[in-house]
Short mmCIF file of N, CA, C and O and ligand atoms in Angstrom, two decimals:
data_model
loop_
_atom_site.label_atom_id
_atom_site.label_comp_id
_atom_site.label_asym_id
_atom_site.label_seq_id
_atom_site.Cartn_x
_atom_site.Cartn_y
_atom_site.Cartn_z
N UNK A 1398 58.84 48.88 91.26
CA UNK A 1398 58.23 48.33 90.04
C UNK A 1398 59.24 48.22 88.92
O UNK A 1398 59.22 47.26 88.15
N UNK A 1399 60.19 49.16 88.81
CA UNK A 1399 61.16 49.12 87.72
C UNK A 1399 62.06 47.89 87.86
O UNK A 1399 62.62 47.42 86.89
N UNK A 1400 62.20 47.36 89.08
CA UNK A 1400 62.92 46.12 89.29
C UNK A 1400 62.30 45.00 88.47
O UNK A 1400 62.98 44.22 87.82
N UNK A 1401 61.00 44.95 88.53
CA UNK A 1401 60.27 43.92 87.79
C UNK A 1401 60.47 44.10 86.30
O UNK A 1401 60.67 43.15 85.56
N UNK A 1402 60.40 45.34 85.88
CA UNK A 1402 60.51 45.67 84.45
C UNK A 1402 61.84 45.16 83.90
O UNK A 1402 61.93 44.69 82.78
N UNK A 1403 62.88 45.27 84.72
CA UNK A 1403 64.22 44.85 84.33
C UNK A 1403 64.26 43.36 83.99
O UNK A 1403 64.98 42.91 83.12
N UNK A 1404 63.45 42.60 84.72
CA UNK A 1404 63.47 41.15 84.54
C UNK A 1404 62.41 40.67 83.56
O UNK A 1404 62.37 39.51 83.19
N UNK A 1405 61.56 41.56 83.19
CA UNK A 1405 60.46 41.19 82.31
C UNK A 1405 60.94 41.09 80.87
O UNK A 1405 61.62 41.98 80.38
N UNK A 1406 60.58 40.04 80.21
CA UNK A 1406 60.95 39.87 78.81
C UNK A 1406 60.07 40.71 77.91
O UNK A 1406 59.14 41.35 78.38
N UNK A 1407 60.37 40.69 76.62
CA UNK A 1407 59.54 41.43 75.67
C UNK A 1407 58.20 40.73 75.44
O UNK A 1407 58.01 39.59 75.86
N UNK A 1408 57.32 41.40 74.76
CA UNK A 1408 56.03 40.82 74.40
C UNK A 1408 56.26 39.54 73.60
O UNK A 1408 57.02 39.53 72.64
N UNK A 1409 55.61 38.43 74.00
CA UNK A 1409 55.81 37.16 73.28
C UNK A 1409 55.24 37.19 71.86
O UNK A 1409 55.57 36.34 71.05
N UNK A 1410 54.41 38.14 71.55
CA UNK A 1410 53.79 38.21 70.23
C UNK A 1410 54.60 39.09 69.28
O UNK A 1410 54.96 38.68 68.19
N UNK A 1411 54.89 40.31 69.68
CA UNK A 1411 55.51 41.25 68.75
C UNK A 1411 56.90 41.68 69.19
O UNK A 1411 57.54 42.48 68.52
N UNK A 1412 57.35 41.17 70.33
CA UNK A 1412 58.71 41.44 70.80
C UNK A 1412 58.94 42.88 71.27
O UNK A 1412 60.08 43.29 71.45
N UNK A 1413 57.89 43.62 71.46
CA UNK A 1413 58.05 44.98 71.99
C UNK A 1413 58.34 44.92 73.47
O UNK A 1413 57.89 44.01 74.16
N UNK A 1414 59.06 45.90 73.95
CA UNK A 1414 59.30 45.98 75.38
C UNK A 1414 58.07 46.56 76.06
O UNK A 1414 57.39 47.43 75.53
N UNK A 1415 57.80 46.06 77.25
CA UNK A 1415 56.70 46.63 78.03
C UNK A 1415 57.18 47.88 78.76
O UNK A 1415 58.35 47.99 79.12
N UNK A 1416 56.27 48.77 78.97
CA UNK A 1416 56.58 49.96 79.77
C UNK A 1416 56.04 49.75 81.18
O UNK A 1416 55.11 48.98 81.39
N UNK A 1417 56.63 50.48 82.09
CA UNK A 1417 56.20 50.37 83.48
C UNK A 1417 54.71 50.65 83.62
O UNK A 1417 54.02 50.01 84.41
N UNK A 1418 54.22 51.58 82.82
CA UNK A 1418 52.81 51.97 82.91
C UNK A 1418 51.88 50.85 82.44
O UNK A 1418 50.70 50.85 82.76
N UNK A 1419 52.42 49.90 81.67
CA UNK A 1419 51.59 48.81 81.15
C UNK A 1419 51.45 47.67 82.14
O UNK A 1419 50.66 46.76 81.95
N UNK A 1420 52.25 47.71 83.19
CA UNK A 1420 52.26 46.62 84.17
C UNK A 1420 51.33 46.91 85.33
O UNK A 1420 51.22 48.03 85.79
N UNK A 1421 50.68 45.86 85.79
CA UNK A 1421 49.86 46.01 86.98
C UNK A 1421 49.96 44.74 87.81
O UNK A 1421 49.80 43.64 87.29
N UNK A 1422 50.25 44.90 89.10
CA UNK A 1422 50.26 43.73 89.97
C UNK A 1422 48.83 43.31 90.24
O UNK A 1422 48.01 44.12 90.66
N UNK A 1423 48.51 42.06 89.96
CA UNK A 1423 47.16 41.60 90.26
C UNK A 1423 47.13 40.73 91.50
O UNK A 1423 46.10 40.56 92.13
N UNK A 1424 48.26 40.18 91.84
CA UNK A 1424 48.29 39.31 93.01
C UNK A 1424 49.72 39.19 93.53
O UNK A 1424 50.67 39.13 92.76
N UNK A 1425 49.84 39.18 94.83
CA UNK A 1425 51.16 39.03 95.41
C UNK A 1425 51.05 38.18 96.66
O UNK A 1425 50.24 38.45 97.54
N UNK A 1426 51.81 37.10 96.70
CA UNK A 1426 51.77 36.21 97.86
C UNK A 1426 53.18 35.75 98.15
O UNK A 1426 53.80 35.06 97.34
N UNK A 1427 53.72 36.14 99.27
CA UNK A 1427 55.08 35.77 99.62
C UNK A 1427 56.06 36.31 98.60
O UNK A 1427 56.08 37.50 98.32
N UNK A 1428 56.81 35.42 98.00
CA UNK A 1428 57.82 35.83 97.02
C UNK A 1428 57.29 35.86 95.60
O UNK A 1428 58.03 36.15 94.68
N UNK A 1429 56.04 35.52 95.45
CA UNK A 1429 55.48 35.40 94.10
C UNK A 1429 54.57 36.58 93.78
O UNK A 1429 53.66 36.90 94.54
N UNK A 1430 54.85 37.22 92.68
CA UNK A 1430 54.01 38.31 92.21
C UNK A 1430 53.44 37.97 90.85
O UNK A 1430 54.16 37.48 89.98
N UNK A 1431 52.17 38.23 90.69
CA UNK A 1431 51.53 38.00 89.40
C UNK A 1431 51.21 39.35 88.77
O UNK A 1431 50.59 40.20 89.39
N UNK A 1432 51.66 39.50 87.52
CA UNK A 1432 51.44 40.75 86.81
C UNK A 1432 50.54 40.54 85.61
O UNK A 1432 50.58 39.50 84.96
N UNK A 1433 49.77 41.55 85.33
CA UNK A 1433 49.03 41.63 84.08
C UNK A 1433 49.66 42.77 83.29
O UNK A 1433 49.91 43.84 83.83
N UNK A 1434 49.98 42.52 82.03
CA UNK A 1434 50.60 43.55 81.21
C UNK A 1434 49.88 43.66 79.88
O UNK A 1434 49.48 42.66 79.28
N UNK A 1435 49.70 44.88 79.42
CA UNK A 1435 49.12 45.12 78.11
C UNK A 1435 50.21 45.59 77.17
O UNK A 1435 50.94 46.52 77.49
N UNK A 1436 50.31 44.95 76.02
CA UNK A 1436 51.28 45.40 75.02
C UNK A 1436 50.65 46.53 74.23
O UNK A 1436 49.57 46.38 73.67
N UNK A 1437 51.36 47.67 74.19
CA UNK A 1437 50.78 48.82 73.47
C UNK A 1437 50.90 48.64 71.96
O UNK A 1437 50.17 49.24 71.21
N UNK A 1438 51.82 47.78 71.53
CA UNK A 1438 52.04 47.61 70.09
C UNK A 1438 51.01 46.69 69.45
O UNK A 1438 50.43 47.02 68.43
N UNK A 1439 50.80 45.51 70.06
CA UNK A 1439 49.92 44.55 69.42
C UNK A 1439 48.66 44.29 70.24
O UNK A 1439 47.84 43.45 69.87
N UNK A 1440 48.51 45.01 71.35
CA UNK A 1440 47.30 44.92 72.18
C UNK A 1440 47.10 43.57 72.83
O UNK A 1440 45.98 43.23 73.22
N UNK A 1441 48.14 42.76 72.91
CA UNK A 1441 48.03 41.50 73.61
C UNK A 1441 48.04 41.73 75.11
O UNK A 1441 48.64 42.69 75.59
N UNK A 1442 47.37 40.86 75.83
CA UNK A 1442 47.42 40.90 77.29
C UNK A 1442 48.15 39.67 77.77
O UNK A 1442 47.92 38.58 77.30
N UNK A 1443 49.04 39.87 78.70
CA UNK A 1443 49.92 38.80 79.15
C UNK A 1443 49.95 38.75 80.67
O UNK A 1443 49.96 39.79 81.33
N UNK A 1444 49.91 37.55 81.20
CA UNK A 1444 50.16 37.36 82.63
C UNK A 1444 51.59 36.90 82.81
O UNK A 1444 52.07 36.04 82.06
N UNK A 1445 52.26 37.45 83.77
CA UNK A 1445 53.61 36.99 84.08
C UNK A 1445 53.76 36.85 85.58
O UNK A 1445 53.23 37.66 86.33
N UNK A 1446 54.48 35.83 85.97
CA UNK A 1446 54.76 35.67 87.39
C UNK A 1446 56.24 35.94 87.65
O UNK A 1446 57.09 35.61 86.83
N UNK A 1447 56.51 36.58 88.75
CA UNK A 1447 57.87 36.85 89.18
C UNK A 1447 58.07 36.17 90.52
O UNK A 1447 57.26 36.33 91.43
N UNK A 1448 59.12 35.43 90.62
CA UNK A 1448 59.42 34.77 91.88
C UNK A 1448 60.75 35.29 92.40
O UNK A 1448 61.77 35.23 91.71
N UNK A 1449 60.72 35.83 93.57
CA UNK A 1449 61.93 36.35 94.18
C UNK A 1449 62.63 35.21 94.90
O UNK A 1449 62.10 34.65 95.85
N UNK A 1450 63.81 34.85 94.42
CA UNK A 1450 64.56 33.77 95.05
C UNK A 1450 65.87 34.26 95.60
O UNK A 1450 66.17 35.45 95.53
N UNK A 1451 66.63 33.34 96.14
CA UNK A 1451 67.91 33.71 96.72
C UNK A 1451 68.87 34.23 95.67
O UNK A 1451 69.72 35.07 95.94
N UNK A 1452 68.72 33.73 94.44
CA UNK A 1452 69.63 34.13 93.37
C UNK A 1452 69.13 35.38 92.65
O UNK A 1452 69.71 35.81 91.67
N UNK A 1453 68.04 35.95 93.13
CA UNK A 1453 67.50 37.13 92.45
C UNK A 1453 66.09 36.88 91.98
O UNK A 1453 65.38 36.04 92.52
N UNK A 1454 65.72 37.61 90.96
CA UNK A 1454 64.35 37.53 90.46
C UNK A 1454 64.24 36.53 89.32
O UNK A 1454 65.08 36.49 88.45
N UNK A 1455 63.23 35.70 89.38
CA UNK A 1455 62.98 34.74 88.31
C UNK A 1455 61.63 35.03 87.71
O UNK A 1455 60.64 35.16 88.42
N UNK A 1456 61.58 35.13 86.39
CA UNK A 1456 60.29 35.35 85.75
C UNK A 1456 59.78 34.05 85.16
O UNK A 1456 60.55 33.22 84.72
N UNK A 1457 58.49 33.92 85.20
CA UNK A 1457 57.88 32.74 84.61
C UNK A 1457 57.33 33.11 83.23
O UNK A 1457 57.24 34.28 82.89
N UNK A 1458 56.98 32.10 82.47
CA UNK A 1458 56.47 32.32 81.12
C UNK A 1458 55.20 33.16 81.16
O UNK A 1458 54.34 32.94 82.00
N UNK A 1459 55.13 34.10 80.27
CA UNK A 1459 53.92 34.90 80.16
C UNK A 1459 52.79 34.07 79.61
O UNK A 1459 52.99 33.17 78.81
N UNK A 1460 51.61 34.34 80.08
CA UNK A 1460 50.43 33.64 79.60
C UNK A 1460 49.54 34.64 78.88
O UNK A 1460 49.16 35.65 79.44
N UNK A 1461 49.27 34.34 77.64
CA UNK A 1461 48.42 35.24 76.87
C UNK A 1461 46.98 35.14 77.33
O UNK A 1461 46.48 34.07 77.64
N UNK A 1462 46.33 36.25 77.37
CA UNK A 1462 44.94 36.26 77.78
C UNK A 1462 44.20 37.32 76.99
O UNK A 1462 44.80 38.28 76.53
N UNK A 1463 42.92 37.11 76.82
CA UNK A 1463 42.15 38.18 76.21
C UNK A 1463 41.31 38.89 77.26
O UNK A 1463 40.42 39.66 76.94
N UNK A 1464 41.61 38.60 78.50
CA UNK A 1464 40.96 39.35 79.57
C UNK A 1464 41.60 40.72 79.69
O UNK A 1464 42.82 40.83 79.64
N UNK A 1465 40.81 41.73 79.83
CA UNK A 1465 41.37 43.05 80.10
C UNK A 1465 41.59 43.17 81.60
O UNK A 1465 41.14 42.34 82.38
N UNK A 1466 42.30 44.21 82.00
CA UNK A 1466 42.53 44.41 83.43
C UNK A 1466 41.21 44.52 84.18
O UNK A 1466 41.07 44.02 85.29
N UNK A 1467 40.24 45.13 83.57
CA UNK A 1467 38.95 45.32 84.22
C UNK A 1467 38.28 43.96 84.43
O UNK A 1467 37.77 43.68 85.51
N UNK A 1468 38.30 43.13 83.39
CA UNK A 1468 37.72 41.79 83.50
C UNK A 1468 38.41 41.02 84.61
O UNK A 1468 37.78 40.31 85.38
N UNK A 1469 39.72 41.15 84.63
CA UNK A 1469 40.47 40.35 85.57
C UNK A 1469 40.18 40.79 87.00
O UNK A 1469 40.16 39.99 87.91
N UNK A 1470 39.96 42.08 87.19
CA UNK A 1470 39.63 42.58 88.53
C UNK A 1470 38.34 41.95 89.03
O UNK A 1470 38.23 41.56 90.16
N UNK A 1471 37.37 41.88 88.14
CA UNK A 1471 36.10 41.26 88.49
C UNK A 1471 36.33 39.81 88.90
O UNK A 1471 35.84 39.34 89.91
N UNK A 1472 37.12 39.14 88.09
CA UNK A 1472 37.46 37.75 88.33
C UNK A 1472 38.24 37.61 89.65
O UNK A 1472 37.99 36.73 90.45
N UNK A 1473 39.13 38.55 89.85
CA UNK A 1473 40.02 38.51 91.00
C UNK A 1473 39.27 38.74 92.31
O UNK A 1473 39.67 38.25 93.35
N UNK A 1474 38.19 39.50 92.22
CA UNK A 1474 37.44 39.82 93.43
C UNK A 1474 36.79 38.59 94.04
O UNK A 1474 36.50 38.57 95.22
N UNK A 1475 36.53 37.60 93.20
CA UNK A 1475 35.75 36.46 93.68
C UNK A 1475 36.56 35.56 94.61
O UNK A 1475 36.04 34.97 95.52
N UNK A 1476 37.86 35.43 94.35
CA UNK A 1476 38.66 34.60 95.23
C UNK A 1476 40.15 34.91 95.06
O UNK A 1476 40.52 35.65 94.17
N UNK A 1477 40.93 34.32 95.90
CA UNK A 1477 42.38 34.51 95.78
C UNK A 1477 42.90 33.72 94.59
O UNK A 1477 42.54 32.57 94.39
N UNK A 1478 43.71 34.36 93.80
CA UNK A 1478 44.25 33.73 92.59
C UNK A 1478 45.57 33.03 92.89
O UNK A 1478 46.45 33.59 93.50
N UNK A 1479 45.67 31.82 92.44
CA UNK A 1479 46.93 31.10 92.56
C UNK A 1479 47.46 30.82 91.15
O UNK A 1479 46.75 31.01 90.17
N UNK A 1480 48.69 30.38 91.08
CA UNK A 1480 49.28 30.05 89.78
C UNK A 1480 48.46 28.97 89.08
O UNK A 1480 48.28 28.99 87.87
N UNK A 1481 47.93 28.04 89.87
CA UNK A 1481 47.11 26.98 89.28
C UNK A 1481 45.83 27.54 88.67
O UNK A 1481 45.38 27.09 87.63
N UNK A 1482 45.28 28.54 89.33
CA UNK A 1482 44.09 29.18 88.79
C UNK A 1482 44.37 29.78 87.42
O UNK A 1482 43.56 29.71 86.50
N UNK A 1483 45.53 30.39 87.32
CA UNK A 1483 45.90 31.03 86.06
C UNK A 1483 46.06 29.99 84.96
O UNK A 1483 45.64 30.17 83.83
N UNK A 1484 46.66 28.86 85.33
CA UNK A 1484 46.81 27.79 84.34
C UNK A 1484 45.45 27.26 83.92
O UNK A 1484 45.21 26.98 82.75
N UNK A 1485 44.55 27.12 84.88
CA UNK A 1485 43.19 26.68 84.57
C UNK A 1485 42.51 27.68 83.64
O UNK A 1485 41.84 27.31 82.69
N UNK A 1486 42.71 28.94 83.95
CA UNK A 1486 42.13 30.01 83.13
C UNK A 1486 42.67 29.92 81.71
O UNK A 1486 41.93 30.03 80.74
N UNK A 1487 43.96 29.68 81.62
CA UNK A 1487 44.61 29.55 80.33
C UNK A 1487 43.99 28.41 79.53
O UNK A 1487 43.68 28.54 78.36
N UNK A 1488 43.80 27.27 80.20
CA UNK A 1488 43.19 26.11 79.54
C UNK A 1488 41.78 26.44 79.08
O UNK A 1488 41.36 26.07 77.99
N UNK A 1489 41.06 27.14 79.94
CA UNK A 1489 39.67 27.48 79.62
C UNK A 1489 39.62 28.38 78.39
O UNK A 1489 38.78 28.21 77.52
N UNK A 1490 40.55 29.33 78.32
CA UNK A 1490 40.58 30.25 77.18
C UNK A 1490 40.92 29.50 75.89
O UNK A 1490 40.41 29.80 74.84
N UNK A 1491 41.77 28.51 76.03
CA UNK A 1491 42.17 27.74 74.84
C UNK A 1491 41.02 26.90 74.29
O UNK A 1491 40.97 26.59 73.12
N UNK A 1492 40.12 26.51 75.20
CA UNK A 1492 39.00 25.65 74.79
C UNK A 1492 37.96 26.40 74.00
O UNK A 1492 37.14 25.80 73.34
N UNK A 1493 37.98 27.73 74.07
CA UNK A 1493 36.94 28.53 73.45
C UNK A 1493 36.85 28.26 71.94
O UNK A 1493 37.87 28.22 71.29
ZN1 ZN B 1228 53.00 42.89 71.60
#
């Protein structure tokens, strides 16, 4: 897990570093891992994807969410989450 932390950027809102304890893998498929992270400083929730490639680890842009880990688990139980699902979720949250 600390490998991921090394590649993870700071909180997009307040620039605080995430701690290992704030990270949770919500989905992993092949080389792609999806993380949910809670910022302890500003209480933002962020989704981040990590893609393991030949050149090392690549992180994708964090997606802000107001879903808590608990909410997301409920959501996650219903079906397999893909990156497209997350983007759809992001759009849905923006429409609120
Ligand atoms: Zn923050």
